[in-house]
């Protein structure tokens, strides 16, 4: 199964959320890998705490694989052995493989989608599908050649299942932007249909994920004045209405991740140790990642809308 | 001087094993030429050798920059209708001149790469075990493509019974006092250094492919057993996870099946140490014992239920 992680705006929490989802999916016993296709700023290494590839690899990265003359085997990082975080460096019993394919340090965005890069992308997806239960691809923000390339690649791999996750924050601007990215002019559906996807089938494979959500009744808000709380409730209700008008509402939503103070301070994986031992992370956050990690492969959550 | 190669091995992307005729059709697509099939003791289908032109830096442990030009021989094969291999090799020879020749020169010597400079066999062989540099000879990339051609065949349903990584076996063969060294590097990477008496023969390629095949089987069985977490999960769950091994792998173990008699001592030596067949047999016993225990527990539960 291929999962494409996208967002309209930058800085929505796409990378932090998608890395935490694959991490949880590996803990649930699946072999997973993470492809950093955010070629302009390949920073997934930092989130997995692999210092040597924090800003991409200096060896043969995904960029080289897609664009260089010889298509070398891309650099693989086994997170369970190469992470700098001690808590991540041993594979828990029952967990699957967790492999990061970093982009190239200083690689730069794709300049275009040419036939050769597309062919290699198809080949890579097809090879990784042989090997991994789940392949998570960070497609970067907004309309890009990368998004175009993977839309085309999946047309050529009709028997490899794929799904899209669209990440957005819980604000008016973000809801409108996420809707535009999917349903707007030259959005995912337009471009996907142009390349040969069936519009309705493609729509069924897209779900929204709300990031850094602060529920009006959250424990963090206990100290607020009544007026402030009432205002937040009103806002939240308004956003819900806006979201459902724009088809970004509950039915098209796969899940939401609460705002977590530790993620506001640092882009990282939230381990059970962070929740139970050092208690720096909220249990709800870990549970939300865990839940999403199950839902991405749960067909019931992906039935036609 | 010496011959180097790389074999990639993986699970055919189809729900079940495919019959001999489909093996033929799948491999036919590669070349249009005649596919060779042998049936005993296991169905083995192989495409003819195809040429890939290369002009690149040769491997070198001392990081010398030696250019090589010529051709690589590659083929794809399917064993037991279930396991795919992509295999490439080339013989490195000294060039008669220091200058690059026209392609017609290299095409007249298929499977030979000429070193344009002072290449030392030891230095080449040592360097070959390492990852190729960006402009280096990358037989692995070629073999991977020969596997891809099979795996992406429209005749396959792509619903393989389990996910499993391909393995890569990089080998180098030199003349001398006979010896063989097999080394496991990472989860997927292995190297074989082989010293043979007399001239190199294509039988060495067969041997390396046979080793790669059995090493992959062993690796795959280990992975399946690890995933089953025997003892750590309830019996029926563990048994269900072991089932694909019985359905798809256990009958494929036939070491040396296609190996020339003259080369079988190499297999025998590897079977003494590290002891491929011994390890395989103990894993197979483990799988069968687990399934037997599970069946007994199941029967006991059933009859106990009936008595009440
Ligand atoms: N649930 C959360 N709670 C609090 N902060 C969060 C949460 N999720 C993400 N963040 C923070 O938001 C910021 C942006 O996250 P991230 O880097 O994942 O975004 P992105 O969409 O990948 O950005 P870019 O488009 O620049 O790659 C980071 O500082 C991250 O730690
Ligand atoms: Mg990011």
Coordinates of C-alpha atoms and ligand atoms in Angstrom, one line a residue:
Chain A
X1 CA 0.0 0.0 0.0
X2 CA 1.3 3.5 -0.9
X3 CA 0.2 6.4 1.2
X4 CA 0.8 10.0 -0.1
X5 CA 1.1 12.7 2.5
X6 CA 0.3 16.2 1.1
X7 CA -0.9 19.6 2.4
X8 CA -1.7 22.8 0.7
X9 CA 0.3 25.0 3.0
X10 CA 3.8 24.5 4.4
X11 CA 4.3 24.0 8.1
X12 CA 1.0 22.2 8.7
X13 CA 2.5 19.3 10.5
X14 CA 2.5 17.0 7.4
X15 CA 6.0 15.5 8.1
X16 CA 5.7 15.2 11.8
X17 CA 2.3 13.5 11.6
X18 CA 3.1 11.2 8.7
X19 CA 6.4 10.0 10.3
X20 CA 4.6 9.3 13.6
X21 CA 2.0 7.4 11.7
X22 CA 4.6 5.1 10.0
X23 CA 6.4 4.7 13.3
X24 CA 3.2 3.5 15.0
X25 CA 2.4 1.3 12.0
X26 CA 5.8 -0.4 12.4
X27 CA 5.1 -0.9 16.1
X28 CA 1.9 -2.6 15.2
X29 CA 4.0 -5.2 13.4
X30 CA 4.2 -4.0 9.8
X31 CA 7.2 -3.5 7.6
X32 CA 7.1 0.1 6.7
X33 CA 9.2 2.7 4.9
X34 CA 9.2 6.5 4.6
X35 CA 10.2 8.2 1.3
X36 CA 11.2 11.8 1.7
X37 CA 9.9 13.3 -1.6
X38 CA 10.0 16.8 -0.2
X39 CA 13.0 17.4 -2.4
X40 CA 13.3 21.1 -1.6
X41 CA 13.7 20.5 2.2
X42 CA 14.3 16.8 2.9
X43 CA 14.2 16.9 6.7
X44 CA 12.6 13.6 7.6
X45 CA 15.9 12.4 9.0
X46 CA 15.7 15.0 11.8
X47 CA 12.2 13.8 12.8
X48 CA 13.5 10.2 13.0
X49 CA 16.5 11.5 15.0
X50 CA 19.1 10.2 12.5
X51 CA 21.6 13.0 12.7
X52 CA 23.7 11.9 9.7
X53 CA 20.8 12.5 7.3
X54 CA 19.0 15.3 9.3
X55 CA 19.0 17.5 6.2
X56 CA 19.1 14.8 3.6
X57 CA 21.8 12.3 2.6
X58 CA 25.2 13.2 1.1
X59 CA 25.2 9.7 -0.4
X60 CA 22.8 8.5 -3.2
X61 CA 19.4 9.9 -2.2
X62 CA 16.0 9.8 -3.8
X63 CA 16.9 12.8 -5.9
X64 CA 19.8 10.9 -7.5
X65 CA 17.7 7.9 -8.0
X66 CA 15.1 9.8 -10.0
X67 CA 17.3 12.3 -11.8
X68 CA 20.9 11.0 -12.2
X69 CA 22.0 9.1 -15.3
X70 CA 22.4 5.7 -13.7
X71 CA 19.5 5.5 -11.1
X72 CA 21.6 4.1 -8.3
X73 CA 20.0 2.1 -5.5
X74 CA 18.9 4.9 -3.1
X75 CA 20.4 5.2 0.4
X76 CA 18.4 3.3 3.0
X77 CA 18.5 4.2 6.7
X78 CA 17.3 1.5 9.2
X79 CA 15.8 3.7 11.9
X80 CA 15.9 0.9 14.5
X81 CA 19.7 0.8 14.2
X82 CA 20.7 4.2 13.1
X83 CA 18.6 6.6 15.2
X84 CA 20.5 8.8 17.7
X85 CA 17.7 8.4 20.2
X86 CA 18.4 5.5 22.4
X87 CA 14.8 4.6 22.9
X88 CA 14.4 4.1 19.2
X89 CA 17.6 2.1 18.6
X90 CA 16.2 -1.3 19.5
X91 CA 13.5 -2.8 17.6
X92 CA 10.7 -3.7 20.0
X93 CA 9.6 -7.3 19.9
X94 CA 6.9 -7.8 17.3
X95 CA 7.6 -4.5 15.5
X96 CA 8.2 -4.5 11.8
X97 CA 11.1 -2.9 9.8
X98 CA 11.2 0.9 9.8
X99 CA 13.3 2.2 6.9
X100 CA 13.8 5.8 5.8
X101 CA 14.8 6.8 2.3
X102 CA 16.2 10.3 2.6
X103 CA 16.3 12.9 -0.1
X104 CA 19.6 14.5 -1.2
X105 CA 21.1 17.2 0.9
X106 CA 20.7 20.4 -1.1
X107 CA 18.7 18.5 -3.8
X108 CA 16.2 21.1 -4.9
X109 CA 12.6 20.7 -6.2
X110 CA 11.9 18.6 -9.2
X111 CA 12.3 20.8 -12.3
X112 CA 9.7 19.0 -14.3
X113 CA 8.2 15.5 -14.7
X114 CA 10.0 13.9 -17.6
X115 CA 9.3 10.4 -18.8
X116 CA 12.6 8.9 -17.4
X117 CA 12.0 10.2 -13.8
X118 CA 8.4 9.0 -14.0
X119 CA 9.5 5.5 -15.2
X120 CA 12.0 5.3 -12.3
X121 CA 9.3 6.5 -9.8
X122 CA 7.0 3.7 -11.0
X123 CA 9.9 1.2 -10.7
X124 CA 10.7 2.4 -7.1
X125 CA 7.1 2.1 -5.9
X126 CA 6.8 -1.3 -7.5
X127 CA 10.0 -2.5 -5.9
X128 CA 9.1 -1.2 -2.5
X129 CA 5.6 -2.6 -2.7
X130 CA 7.3 -6.0 -3.0
X131 CA 9.0 -5.5 0.2
X132 CA 7.0 -3.3 2.6
X133 CA 3.4 -3.5 3.9
X134 CA 3.2 0.3 3.8
X135 CA 5.2 2.9 1.9
X136 CA 4.6 6.5 3.1
X137 CA 5.6 9.2 0.7
X138 CA 6.0 12.8 1.9
X139 CA 4.9 14.6 -1.3
X140 CA 5.7 18.2 0.0
X141 CA 3.3 21.1 0.1
X142 CA 1.0 22.4 -2.5
X143 CA 0.7 21.8 -6.2
X144 CA 4.1 20.5 -7.4
X145 CA 5.8 18.4 -10.0
X146 CA 6.3 15.8 -7.3
X147 CA 2.5 15.5 -6.8
X148 CA 2.0 15.3 -10.5
X149 CA 4.6 12.6 -10.9
X150 CA 3.1 10.4 -8.2
X151 CA -0.4 10.9 -9.6
X152 CA 0.9 9.7 -13.0
X153 CA 2.9 6.8 -11.4
X154 CA -0.1 5.4 -9.7
X155 CA -2.0 5.3 -13.0
X156 CA 0.7 3.0 -14.3
X157 CA 0.5 0.7 -11.2
X158 CA -3.2 -0.3 -11.3
X159 CA -2.7 -3.3 -9.0
X160 CA -0.8 -1.4 -6.3
X161 CA -3.3 0.1 -3.8
X162 CA -2.7 3.7 -2.8
X163 CA -4.3 6.4 -0.7
X164 CA -3.8 10.1 -0.1
X165 CA -3.8 12.0 3.2
X166 CA -4.3 15.7 3.1
X167 CA -3.1 17.5 6.2
X168 CA -4.4 20.8 7.4
X169 CA -4.7 22.9 10.5
X170 CA -8.0 23.7 12.1
X171 CA -8.4 27.2 10.9
X172 CA -10.5 28.9 8.3
X173 CA -7.6 29.5 5.9
X174 CA -6.3 26.0 6.2
X175 CA -9.7 24.4 5.6
X176 CA -10.3 26.4 2.5
X177 CA -6.8 25.7 1.3
X178 CA -7.1 21.9 1.8
X179 CA -10.4 21.9 0.0
X180 CA -8.8 23.9 -2.9
X181 CA -5.9 21.5 -3.1
X182 CA -8.2 18.5 -3.6
X183 CA -11.3 20.0 -5.4
X184 CA -10.0 23.3 -6.8
X185 CA -8.8 24.1 -10.2
X186 CA -5.6 22.1 -11.0
X187 CA -6.1 20.3 -7.7
X188 CA -5.5 16.6 -7.1
X189 CA -8.8 15.6 -8.7
X190 CA -8.3 17.7 -11.8
X191 CA -4.8 16.7 -12.4
X192 CA -5.4 13.1 -11.5
X193 CA -8.3 12.9 -13.9
X194 CA -6.2 14.5 -16.6
X195 CA -3.6 11.7 -16.2
X196 CA -6.1 8.9 -16.4
X197 CA -7.5 8.4 -12.9
X198 CA -11.3 8.0 -12.5
X199 CA -12.4 11.1 -10.6
X200 CA -14.8 9.4 -8.2
X201 CA -12.5 6.5 -7.5
X202 CA -9.7 8.9 -6.8
X203 CA -11.9 11.0 -4.5
X204 CA -12.6 7.8 -2.5
X205 CA -8.9 7.4 -1.9
X206 CA -8.4 10.9 -0.4
X207 CA -9.0 11.7 3.3
X208 CA -8.2 14.7 5.5
X209 CA -6.2 14.8 8.7
X210 CA -6.5 17.7 11.1
X211 CA -3.2 18.6 12.8
X212 CA -2.4 20.4 16.1
X213 CA -6.0 20.6 17.0
X214 CA -6.9 22.4 20.2
X215 CA -10.4 21.1 21.4
X216 CA -12.3 23.9 23.1
X217 CA -12.8 21.5 26.1
X218 CA -9.1 20.5 26.3
X219 CA -7.3 20.4 29.6
X220 CA -4.9 23.1 28.4
X221 CA -7.8 25.6 28.3
X222 CA -9.0 25.1 31.9
X223 CA -7.6 28.5 33.0
X224 CA -9.5 30.4 30.3
X225 CA -12.1 33.0 31.1
X226 CA -15.7 32.0 30.4
X227 CA -15.9 34.6 27.6
X228 CA -12.8 33.2 25.9
X229 CA -14.1 29.6 26.2
X230 CA -17.5 30.6 24.7
X231 CA -15.7 32.4 21.8
X232 CA -13.6 29.2 21.1
X233 CA -16.7 27.1 21.1
X234 CA -18.4 29.4 18.6
X235 CA -15.3 29.4 16.4
X236 CA -15.1 25.6 16.5
X237 CA -18.7 25.2 15.5
X238 CA -18.2 27.7 12.7
X239 CA -15.2 25.8 11.4
X240 CA -17.1 22.5 11.5
X241 CA -19.8 24.0 9.3
X242 CA -17.2 25.5 7.0
X243 CA -15.4 22.2 6.8
X244 CA -18.5 20.2 5.9
X245 CA -19.6 22.7 3.3
X246 CA -16.3 22.3 1.7
X247 CA -16.3 18.5 1.8
X248 CA -13.5 18.6 4.4
X249 CA -15.9 17.6 7.1
X250 CA -16.2 14.6 9.4
X251 CA -17.0 12.1 6.7
X252 CA -14.0 12.9 4.6
X253 CA -11.8 13.2 7.8
X254 CA -9.7 10.2 8.7
X255 CA -8.6 11.6 12.1
X256 CA -7.2 14.5 14.0
X257 CA -4.1 14.9 16.1
X258 CA -4.3 17.1 19.2
X259 CA -2.0 20.0 19.7
X260 CA 1.0 18.7 21.7
X261 CA 3.4 21.0 23.6
X262 CA 6.4 18.8 22.8
X263 CA 5.7 18.9 19.0
X264 CA 5.4 22.7 19.2
X265 CA 8.9 22.7 20.6
X266 CA 10.5 20.0 18.5
X267 CA 9.7 17.9 15.4
X268 CA 10.1 14.3 16.7
X269 CA 8.5 10.9 17.1
X270 CA 6.5 10.4 20.2
X271 CA 7.4 7.1 21.8
X272 CA 5.5 5.3 24.5
X273 CA 8.4 6.2 26.7
X274 CA 7.7 9.9 26.1
X275 CA 4.2 9.3 27.4
X276 CA 4.7 6.8 30.2
X277 CA 8.2 7.2 31.6
X278 CA 9.4 10.8 31.0
X279 CA 5.7 12.0 30.7
X280 CA 6.7 14.8 28.4
X281 CA 4.1 13.9 25.8
X282 CA 0.4 13.6 26.1
X283 CA -1.1 10.1 26.0
X284 CA -3.9 11.5 23.7
X285 CA -1.4 12.4 21.1
X286 CA 0.3 9.0 21.0
X287 CA -3.2 7.4 21.0
X288 CA -4.3 9.6 18.0
X289 CA -1.2 8.6 16.0
X290 CA -1.8 4.9 16.9
X291 CA -5.4 5.2 15.8
X292 CA -4.5 6.8 12.5
X293 CA -1.9 4.1 11.9
X294 CA -4.7 1.6 12.1
X295 CA -7.2 3.6 10.1
X296 CA -5.0 4.1 7.1
X297 CA -5.3 0.4 6.3
X298 CA -8.8 -0.1 7.6
X299 CA -11.0 -0.5 4.6
X300 CA -14.1 0.4 6.6
X301 CA -12.7 3.9 7.1
X302 CA -12.2 4.3 3.4
X303 CA -15.6 3.2 2.1
X304 CA -17.1 5.5 -0.6
X305 CA -18.5 8.8 0.8
Chain B
X1 CA 41.9 -11.2 -15.1
X2 CA 38.7 -11.8 -13.0
X3 CA 35.0 -12.0 -13.3
X4 CA 32.5 -10.1 -11.2
X5 CA 28.7 -10.4 -10.9
X6 CA 25.7 -9.6 -8.9
X7 CA 22.5 -11.7 -8.5
X8 CA 19.2 -10.3 -7.1
X9 CA 16.6 -12.7 -5.8
X10 CA 13.0 -12.1 -4.8
X11 CA 9.5 -13.5 -4.6
X12 CA 7.5 -13.6 -7.8
X13 CA 4.7 -11.0 -7.6
X14 CA 1.9 -13.4 -8.1
X15 CA -0.6 -15.0 -5.6
X16 CA 0.4 -18.5 -6.5
X17 CA 3.2 -20.2 -8.3
X18 CA 3.0 -20.0 -12.1
X19 CA 3.1 -23.0 -14.4
X20 CA 6.0 -23.6 -16.8
X21 CA 4.1 -22.2 -19.8
X22 CA 3.6 -18.9 -18.0
X23 CA 7.2 -18.8 -16.9
X24 CA 8.1 -19.0 -20.6
X25 CA 5.6 -16.3 -21.6
X26 CA 6.8 -14.0 -18.8
X27 CA 10.5 -14.4 -19.8
X28 CA 9.7 -14.2 -23.5
X29 CA 8.7 -10.6 -23.1
X30 CA 12.2 -9.8 -22.2
X31 CA 13.8 -10.8 -25.4
X32 CA 11.5 -12.4 -27.9
X33 CA 14.1 -15.1 -28.1
X34 CA 13.9 -18.7 -26.9
X35 CA 13.5 -19.2 -23.2
X36 CA 15.4 -22.2 -21.8
X37 CA 13.5 -24.5 -19.4
X38 CA 14.7 -27.4 -17.4
X39 CA 12.1 -29.5 -15.5
X40 CA 14.1 -31.7 -13.1
X41 CA 14.5 -31.6 -10.2
X42 CA 12.6 -28.3 -10.2
X43 CA 11.2 -26.2 -13.0
X44 CA 13.7 -23.6 -13.9
X45 CA 13.2 -21.1 -16.8
X46 CA 15.8 -18.6 -17.9
X47 CA 16.0 -15.9 -20.5
X48 CA 18.9 -15.8 -23.0
X49 CA 21.8 -13.6 -22.0
X50 CA 21.3 -10.0 -23.0
X51 CA 24.0 -7.3 -23.3
X52 CA 24.2 -3.9 -21.6
X53 CA 26.9 -1.5 -22.7
X54 CA 28.9 0.2 -19.9
X55 CA 31.5 3.0 -19.8
X56 CA 32.3 3.7 -16.2
X57 CA 34.8 3.8 -13.4
X58 CA 35.9 0.3 -12.2
X59 CA 35.8 -0.6 -8.6
X60 CA 39.0 -0.1 -6.7
X61 CA 39.7 -0.6 -3.0
X62 CA 42.6 2.0 -3.2
X63 CA 40.2 4.5 -4.9
X64 CA 42.3 4.6 -8.1
X65 CA 40.4 6.1 -11.0
X66 CA 40.4 3.4 -13.7
X67 CA 38.0 3.6 -16.5
X68 CA 36.4 0.5 -18.1
X69 CA 34.4 0.1 -21.2
X70 CA 32.6 -2.9 -22.6
X71 CA 29.5 -5.0 -22.1
X72 CA 27.7 -6.8 -19.2
X73 CA 25.8 -10.1 -19.7
X74 CA 22.5 -10.4 -17.9
X75 CA 19.5 -12.7 -17.6
X76 CA 16.3 -13.2 -15.7
X77 CA 15.1 -16.5 -14.4
X78 CA 12.2 -18.1 -12.5
X79 CA 12.6 -21.1 -10.3
X80 CA 9.7 -23.3 -9.2
X81 CA 7.3 -20.8 -10.7
X82 CA 7.9 -18.8 -7.5
X83 CA 11.4 -17.2 -7.2
X84 CA 12.7 -14.6 -9.6
X85 CA 16.4 -13.8 -10.2
X86 CA 18.1 -11.0 -12.1
X87 CA 21.8 -11.9 -12.7
X88 CA 24.6 -9.9 -14.3
X89 CA 28.3 -10.5 -14.7
X90 CA 31.3 -9.4 -16.7
X91 CA 34.9 -10.3 -17.1
X92 CA 37.4 -7.5 -16.5
X93 CA 40.4 -7.6 -18.9
X94 CA 43.3 -5.4 -19.6
X95 CA 42.8 -3.3 -22.7
X96 CA 45.3 -3.6 -25.5
X97 CA 45.4 0.2 -25.7
X98 CA 44.9 3.1 -23.3
X99 CA 42.3 4.7 -25.6
X100 CA 38.6 4.0 -25.7
X101 CA 37.7 1.9 -28.8
X102 CA 34.5 2.2 -30.9
X103 CA 31.5 0.2 -29.7
X104 CA 31.9 -2.3 -32.5
X105 CA 35.1 -3.4 -30.8
X106 CA 33.4 -4.1 -27.5
X107 CA 30.3 -5.7 -29.1
X108 CA 32.6 -8.2 -30.6
X109 CA 33.6 -9.4 -27.1
X110 CA 30.3 -9.8 -25.3
X111 CA 30.5 -9.9 -21.5
X112 CA 34.0 -8.3 -21.3
X113 CA 34.8 -4.9 -19.9
X114 CA 38.3 -3.7 -20.8
X115 CA 40.2 -1.7 -18.2
X116 CA 41.8 1.4 -19.7
X117 CA 44.7 1.7 -17.3
X118 CA 46.7 -0.3 -14.8
X119 CA 44.1 -2.3 -12.9
X120 CA 45.3 -4.7 -10.3
X121 CA 43.0 -7.8 -9.8
X122 CA 43.4 -7.7 -6.0
X123 CA 42.5 -4.0 -5.9
X124 CA 39.5 -4.6 -8.2
X125 CA 38.2 -7.5 -6.3
X126 CA 38.5 -5.8 -2.9
X127 CA 36.8 -2.7 -4.2
X128 CA 34.0 -4.7 -5.7
X129 CA 32.6 -5.7 -2.3
X130 CA 31.9 -2.0 -1.5
X131 CA 29.0 0.1 -2.8
X132 CA 29.8 1.4 -6.3
X133 CA 30.6 5.1 -6.6
X134 CA 28.3 7.5 -8.4
X135 CA 30.0 6.9 -11.8
X136 CA 31.1 3.3 -10.9
X137 CA 30.3 0.0 -12.5
X138 CA 26.9 -0.9 -10.9
X139 CA 26.0 -4.5 -11.8
X140 CA 23.3 -4.4 -9.1
X141 CA 21.3 -1.7 -10.8
X142 CA 21.4 -3.7 -14.0
X143 CA 20.3 -7.0 -12.2
X144 CA 17.5 -5.1 -10.4
X145 CA 16.1 -4.0 -13.8
X146 CA 16.2 -7.5 -15.1
X147 CA 14.1 -8.5 -12.1
X148 CA 11.8 -5.6 -12.6
X149 CA 11.0 -6.7 -16.1
X150 CA 9.6 -10.0 -14.7
X151 CA 7.9 -8.5 -11.7
X152 CA 6.0 -6.0 -13.7
X153 CA 4.8 -8.5 -16.3
X154 CA 1.1 -8.1 -17.0
X155 CA 0.8 -11.9 -16.8
X156 CA 1.3 -11.7 -13.0
X157 CA -1.5 -10.6 -10.6
X158 CA 0.8 -8.8 -8.2
X159 CA -0.9 -10.3 -5.2
X160 CA 2.1 -12.0 -3.6
X161 CA 1.3 -14.1 -0.5
X162 CA 3.7 -12.1 1.7
X163 CA 6.0 -9.1 1.6
X164 CA 9.7 -9.8 1.4
X165 CA 12.8 -8.0 0.5
X166 CA 15.0 -8.9 -2.4
X167 CA 18.5 -10.1 -1.5
X168 CA 21.7 -9.1 -3.4
X169 CA 24.6 -11.4 -3.8
X170 CA 27.7 -9.8 -5.2
X171 CA 30.4 -12.2 -6.3
X172 CA 33.9 -12.1 -7.8
X173 CA 35.8 -15.1 -9.2
X174 CA 39.5 -15.3 -9.7
X175 CA 41.8 -18.1 -10.9
X176 CA 44.0 -19.8 -8.3
X177 CA 43.9 -22.3 -5.4
X178 CA 40.2 -23.3 -5.0
X179 CA 38.4 -21.5 -2.2
X180 CA 35.1 -19.9 -1.5
X181 CA 34.1 -17.2 1.1
X182 CA 30.5 -16.3 1.7
X183 CA 29.9 -13.1 3.8
X184 CA 26.6 -11.7 5.1
X185 CA 26.7 -7.9 5.2
X186 CA 23.4 -6.2 5.9
X187 CA 19.9 -7.7 5.8
X188 CA 20.0 -7.8 2.0
X189 CA 23.6 -7.8 1.0
X190 CA 25.9 -10.8 0.6
X191 CA 29.3 -11.3 -1.0
X192 CA 31.0 -14.3 -2.4
X193 CA 34.7 -14.6 -3.2
X194 CA 35.5 -17.6 -5.2
X195 CA 38.8 -18.9 -6.5
X196 CA 38.7 -21.5 -9.2
X197 CA 41.4 -23.7 -10.9
X198 CA 41.9 -23.2 -14.6
X199 CA 39.7 -21.0 -16.8
X200 CA 36.5 -19.3 -15.8
X201 CA 33.4 -21.1 -17.1
X202 CA 29.8 -20.1 -17.1
X203 CA 29.2 -22.9 -14.6
X204 CA 30.5 -20.4 -12.0
X205 CA 27.6 -18.1 -12.8
X206 CA 25.2 -21.0 -12.3
X207 CA 26.8 -21.7 -8.9
X208 CA 26.5 -18.1 -7.7
X209 CA 22.9 -18.0 -8.8
X210 CA 22.1 -21.2 -7.0
X211 CA 23.8 -19.9 -3.9
X212 CA 21.8 -16.7 -4.1
X213 CA 18.6 -18.6 -4.5
X214 CA 19.2 -20.7 -1.5
X215 CA 20.4 -17.8 0.6
X216 CA 17.2 -16.0 -0.2
X217 CA 15.1 -19.0 0.7
X218 CA 16.9 -19.2 4.0
X219 CA 16.5 -15.5 4.6
X220 CA 12.8 -15.5 3.7
X221 CA 12.1 -18.4 6.0
X222 CA 13.9 -16.7 8.9
X223 CA 11.8 -13.5 8.3
X224 CA 8.6 -15.5 8.3
X225 CA 9.5 -17.3 11.5
X226 CA 10.5 -14.0 13.2
X227 CA 7.1 -12.5 12.1
X228 CA 5.2 -15.4 13.6
X229 CA 6.7 -14.6 17.1
X230 CA 6.3 -18.2 18.2
X231 CA 5.7 -18.2 21.9
X232 CA 4.9 -14.5 21.9
X233 CA 1.5 -14.7 20.2
X234 CA -1.4 -17.2 20.5
X235 CA -0.9 -20.5 18.8
X236 CA -3.4 -20.1 16.0
X237 CA -2.0 -16.7 15.1
X238 CA 1.5 -17.9 14.9
X239 CA 0.4 -20.9 12.9
X240 CA -1.4 -18.7 10.4
X241 CA 1.8 -16.6 10.0
X242 CA 3.8 -19.7 9.3
X243 CA 1.5 -21.1 6.7
X244 CA 2.9 -19.1 3.7
X245 CA 6.3 -20.8 4.3
X246 CA 4.6 -24.2 3.9
X247 CA 2.6 -23.2 0.9
X248 CA 5.3 -21.3 -1.0
X249 CA 8.8 -22.0 0.2
X250 CA 9.6 -25.3 1.8
X251 CA 9.5 -27.5 -1.3
X252 CA 12.0 -25.2 -3.2
X253 CA 15.2 -26.2 -1.3
X254 CA 17.3 -28.1 -3.8
X255 CA 20.9 -27.1 -3.3
X256 CA 23.3 -27.8 -6.1
X257 CA 20.5 -28.8 -8.4
X258 CA 21.9 -26.9 -11.4
X259 CA 25.5 -26.9 -10.4
X260 CA 28.2 -28.5 -12.5
X261 CA 29.7 -31.6 -10.8
X262 CA 33.1 -30.0 -10.9
X263 CA 31.9 -27.1 -8.8
X264 CA 29.8 -29.0 -6.3
X265 CA 32.7 -29.1 -3.8
X266 CA 32.1 -25.4 -3.3
X267 CA 28.5 -26.0 -2.3
X268 CA 29.7 -28.8 0.0
X269 CA 32.2 -26.6 1.7
X270 CA 29.5 -23.9 2.3
X271 CA 27.2 -26.6 3.6
X272 CA 29.9 -27.5 6.2
X273 CA 30.4 -23.9 7.1
X274 CA 28.3 -21.7 7.5
X275 CA 26.0 -24.8 7.0
X276 CA 23.1 -23.7 4.8
X277 CA 21.3 -27.0 4.7
X278 CA 21.7 -27.6 8.4
X279 CA 20.1 -24.2 9.2
X280 CA 17.4 -24.7 6.7
X281 CA 16.5 -28.2 8.0
X282 CA 16.3 -27.0 11.6
X283 CA 14.0 -24.1 10.6
X284 CA 11.8 -26.4 8.5
X285 CA 11.6 -28.8 11.5
X286 CA 10.6 -25.8 13.7
X287 CA 7.8 -24.8 11.3
X288 CA 6.5 -28.3 11.1
X289 CA 6.7 -28.9 14.8
X290 CA 4.8 -25.6 15.5
X291 CA 2.1 -26.6 13.0
X292 CA 1.9 -30.1 14.6
X293 CA 1.6 -28.7 18.1
X294 CA -1.0 -26.3 16.9
X295 CA -3.0 -29.1 15.2
X296 CA -2.9 -31.2 18.4
X297 CA -4.1 -28.4 20.5
X298 CA -6.9 -27.7 18.0
X299 CA -7.9 -31.4 18.0
X300 CA -7.8 -31.6 21.8
X301 CA -10.0 -28.5 22.1
X302 CA -12.5 -30.0 19.6
X303 CA -12.7 -33.4 21.2
X304 CA -12.9 -31.8 24.7
X305 CA -15.7 -29.6 23.5
X306 CA -17.5 -32.7 22.1
X307 CA -17.3 -34.7 25.4
X308 CA -19.0 -31.9 27.4
Ligands
LIG1 N1 0.2 17.9 16.8 C1 1.0 18.9 16.9 N2 1.1 19.7 18.0 C2 1.9 20.8 18.1 N3 2.8 21.1 17.1 C3 2.8 20.3 16.0 C4 1.9 19.2 15.8 N4 2.2 18.7 14.6 C5 3.2 19.4 14.1 N5 3.6 20.4 14.9 C6 4.6 21.4 14.6 O1 4.3 22.2 13.5 C7 5.5 22.5 12.8 C8 5.4 22.1 11.4 O2 5.3 20.7 11.3 P1 6.0 19.9 10.1 O3 7.4 20.3 9.9 O4 5.6 18.5 10.3 O5 5.2 20.5 8.9 P2 5.2 20.3 7.4 O6 3.8 20.4 6.9 O7 6.0 19.1 7.1 O8 6.1 21.5 6.9 P3 6.9 21.8 5.5 O9 5.8 22.0 4.5 O10 7.7 23.0 5.8 O11 7.7 20.5 5.3 C9 6.6 21.8 13.5 O12 7.3 22.6 14.4 C10 5.9 20.7 14.3 O13 6.7 20.2 15.4
LIG2 MG1 7.9 18.7 6.2

